[in-house]
């Protein structure tokens, strides 16, 4: 019997050996095909893992944006409720609203946009200014009907996106597309999909953390000389995804391995995201699976061989009995684990004999580890959020509707217990109307919450210990439950009212003074203007106009310098300015600036004094001091000062013309001083019209004139004298008297020492021309023009010389 059994076993072993040889030979033929199919399957797993991770992250991104928008909406409705309460309680003006929003913006991470008619105003970090259009951001908007405005509460979109990217990178670092020890996610910010020396910046690379934040180039090859980055960039540009094989450093090792990566373009952030596995790991797994498959086939063939031999039936029964006992014992171990869980926590693998059961038990132990880990994490999160809600500074209550009009309090945090000054057992599980019966309209609010789909918010005034307190309440309904959050806003309401009272006192003071007063902030926005200033500037309503709109861009520098001087402890110097009022009148104002502090904000008070009459009088006096009253030309005083000023090399060649009217006494004696004045005015007009804009024309005596001509040489001044003579001749064609002038000139090229010598040269030349041989003929012609032929004796004519 024993020998028969041994013979059968030997025969079976020989047949099994032959079958193993055949199986190995056939395996070699289809190994390459099987391996390719195996790699293809892993590619699909790798792609599925990457896309699943990106879909999960994309879902979290959308949820974060939706949550942030809901937070903005709740905050904005709370602010609107405070504004609505106070707008009804007192006569709140638009400037008071601005001050309230400026205070809120100092304590907020966001900013406010206020639209009134066609104007848009930005309130951020306590600063208020007018802008042309909305800023880019995540915003929620409500209507402020009392102010005929729209109010938006916003956060910076780029800052939110930047923080969101950081959070997503943290989640991405924890993912693995496939379950290999060397598998990890890598990510980079795409700068240029066409490639280049810095086509992207590394955001995540657990394999090489030192690369994070650095540029990557597509002009890099692996150890085989393959430009793998150019390859996957080309695929991304065409198909938005890429599979690429290349050699790369294996994590925690100093060697490189052949790596298969799947890379995809994540459009929301313009990221290149991918994961990969090393081919060596794939081949190792493939060999393991092939060996297990071969082993299973070997067992199957042996079983067939053994079953073919009927004598082995008894042996198989014996083996079955032995295996049954072992399995029964192992099964008892596993059953004992499940019966005693969670006391034992783990299956003792050392007591198991069958390898398959060991593998199953090992997986059960892994699952137990995960369950235990997730249970601890769930417990930790529950404790954290329970502590957060319990210690939340605002009151939180959860109501559950059990029937129409019947609500039970499911839970309430510490704030509620403290406000009501009762025990927790007197709140939780009680009827809502028994505990909060002092809120007479609670039933209506419950009805509203179940009628709308979303958030219900309102402001309520409650009395505690004979003291009114204001609360901003938010109801959020989910199925049959309502989560109520109440935040006390009494301080905000009181602060708003206090500032309104301070502003009214400030206005009353400004209206009591008999001077134009305008209060402005650091951004030159008008906070208030009294009636005197409105009358002075002919403006009915300032309507938040800036001081620039009032005094004009030309003179705003005076206001800015005055404000800057006050900040530096200096007084305003030369603060006189001219403005064009809204009534198109020109006024001169003296501006004085001082600094005050109103509700913790520095303001600048601009005092306006109307000095138009005084200024015009001073200008008239100044004009007369430098001009001749008869001709309106400059007088001798101004001429002397200008000659000294222009007597320098910058104006060389400098020319000087001296002009004297011939026979003016004859005209005065015969026709009267009116005709003499006409002769003086005519010469003055001719000189002024023929001179250039930068020439100085002056009357320096009764019948004597002078012209200073900068940067004019001898030829230029001679041309000027020629034009003067032609204009005098033209005047004489239709005049009642003959007009004649004597002209003299001097040109300074740098050789004349002083102005006295310069003037003397021109004056001498004039007198040389005046007393020339033609003087007697000139005087005779003048005399004939005023007397006709009755010109007197020769001695009288000679006496005119």
mmCIF file with all atom_site columns, N, CA, C and O in Angstrom, residues 213 576 688:
data_model
loop_
_atom_site.group_PDB
_atom_site.id
_atom_site.type_symbol
_atom_site.label_atom_id
_atom_site.label_alt_id
_atom_site.label_comp_id
_atom_site.label_asym_id
_atom_site.label_entity_id
_atom_site.label_seq_id
_atom_site.pdbx_PDB_ins_code
_atom_site.Cartn_x
_atom_site.Cartn_y
_atom_site.Cartn_z
_atom_site.occupancy
_atom_site.B_iso_or_equiv
_atom_site.pdbx_formal_charge
_atom_site.auth_seq_id
_atom_site.auth_comp_id
_atom_site.auth_asym_id
_atom_site.auth_atom_id
_atom_site.pdbx_PDB_model_num
ATOM 1  N N  . UNK A 1 213 ? 9.570  75.861  -6.916  1.00 0.00 ? 213 UNK A N  1
ATOM 2  C CA . UNK A 1 213 ? 9.781  77.298  -7.098  1.00 0.00 ? 213 UNK A CA 1
ATOM 3  C C  . UNK A 1 213 ? 10.780 77.628  -8.197  1.00 0.00 ? 213 UNK A C  1
ATOM 4  O O  . UNK A 1 213 ? 10.932 78.793  -8.548  1.00 0.00 ? 213 UNK A O  1
ATOM 5  N N  . UNK A 1 576 ? -3.005 132.189 -1.640  1.00 0.00 ? 576 UNK A N  1
ATOM 6  C CA . UNK A 1 576 ? -4.021 132.916 -2.401  1.00 0.00 ? 576 UNK A CA 1
ATOM 7  C C  . UNK A 1 576 ? -4.227 132.209 -3.734  1.00 0.00 ? 576 UNK A C  1
ATOM 8  O O  . UNK A 1 576 ? -3.272 131.854 -4.412  1.00 0.00 ? 576 UNK A O  1
ATOM 9  N N  . UNK A 1 688 ? 4.455  149.961 -30.183 1.00 0.00 ? 688 UNK A N  1
ATOM 10 C CA . UNK A 1 688 ? 3.983  148.696 -29.587 1.00 0.00 ? 688 UNK A CA 1
ATOM 11 C C  . UNK A 1 688 ? 3.610  147.682 -30.660 1.00 0.00 ? 688 UNK A C  1
ATOM 12 O O  . UNK A 1 688 ? 3.901  146.491 -30.533 1.00 0.00 ? 688 UNK A O  1
#
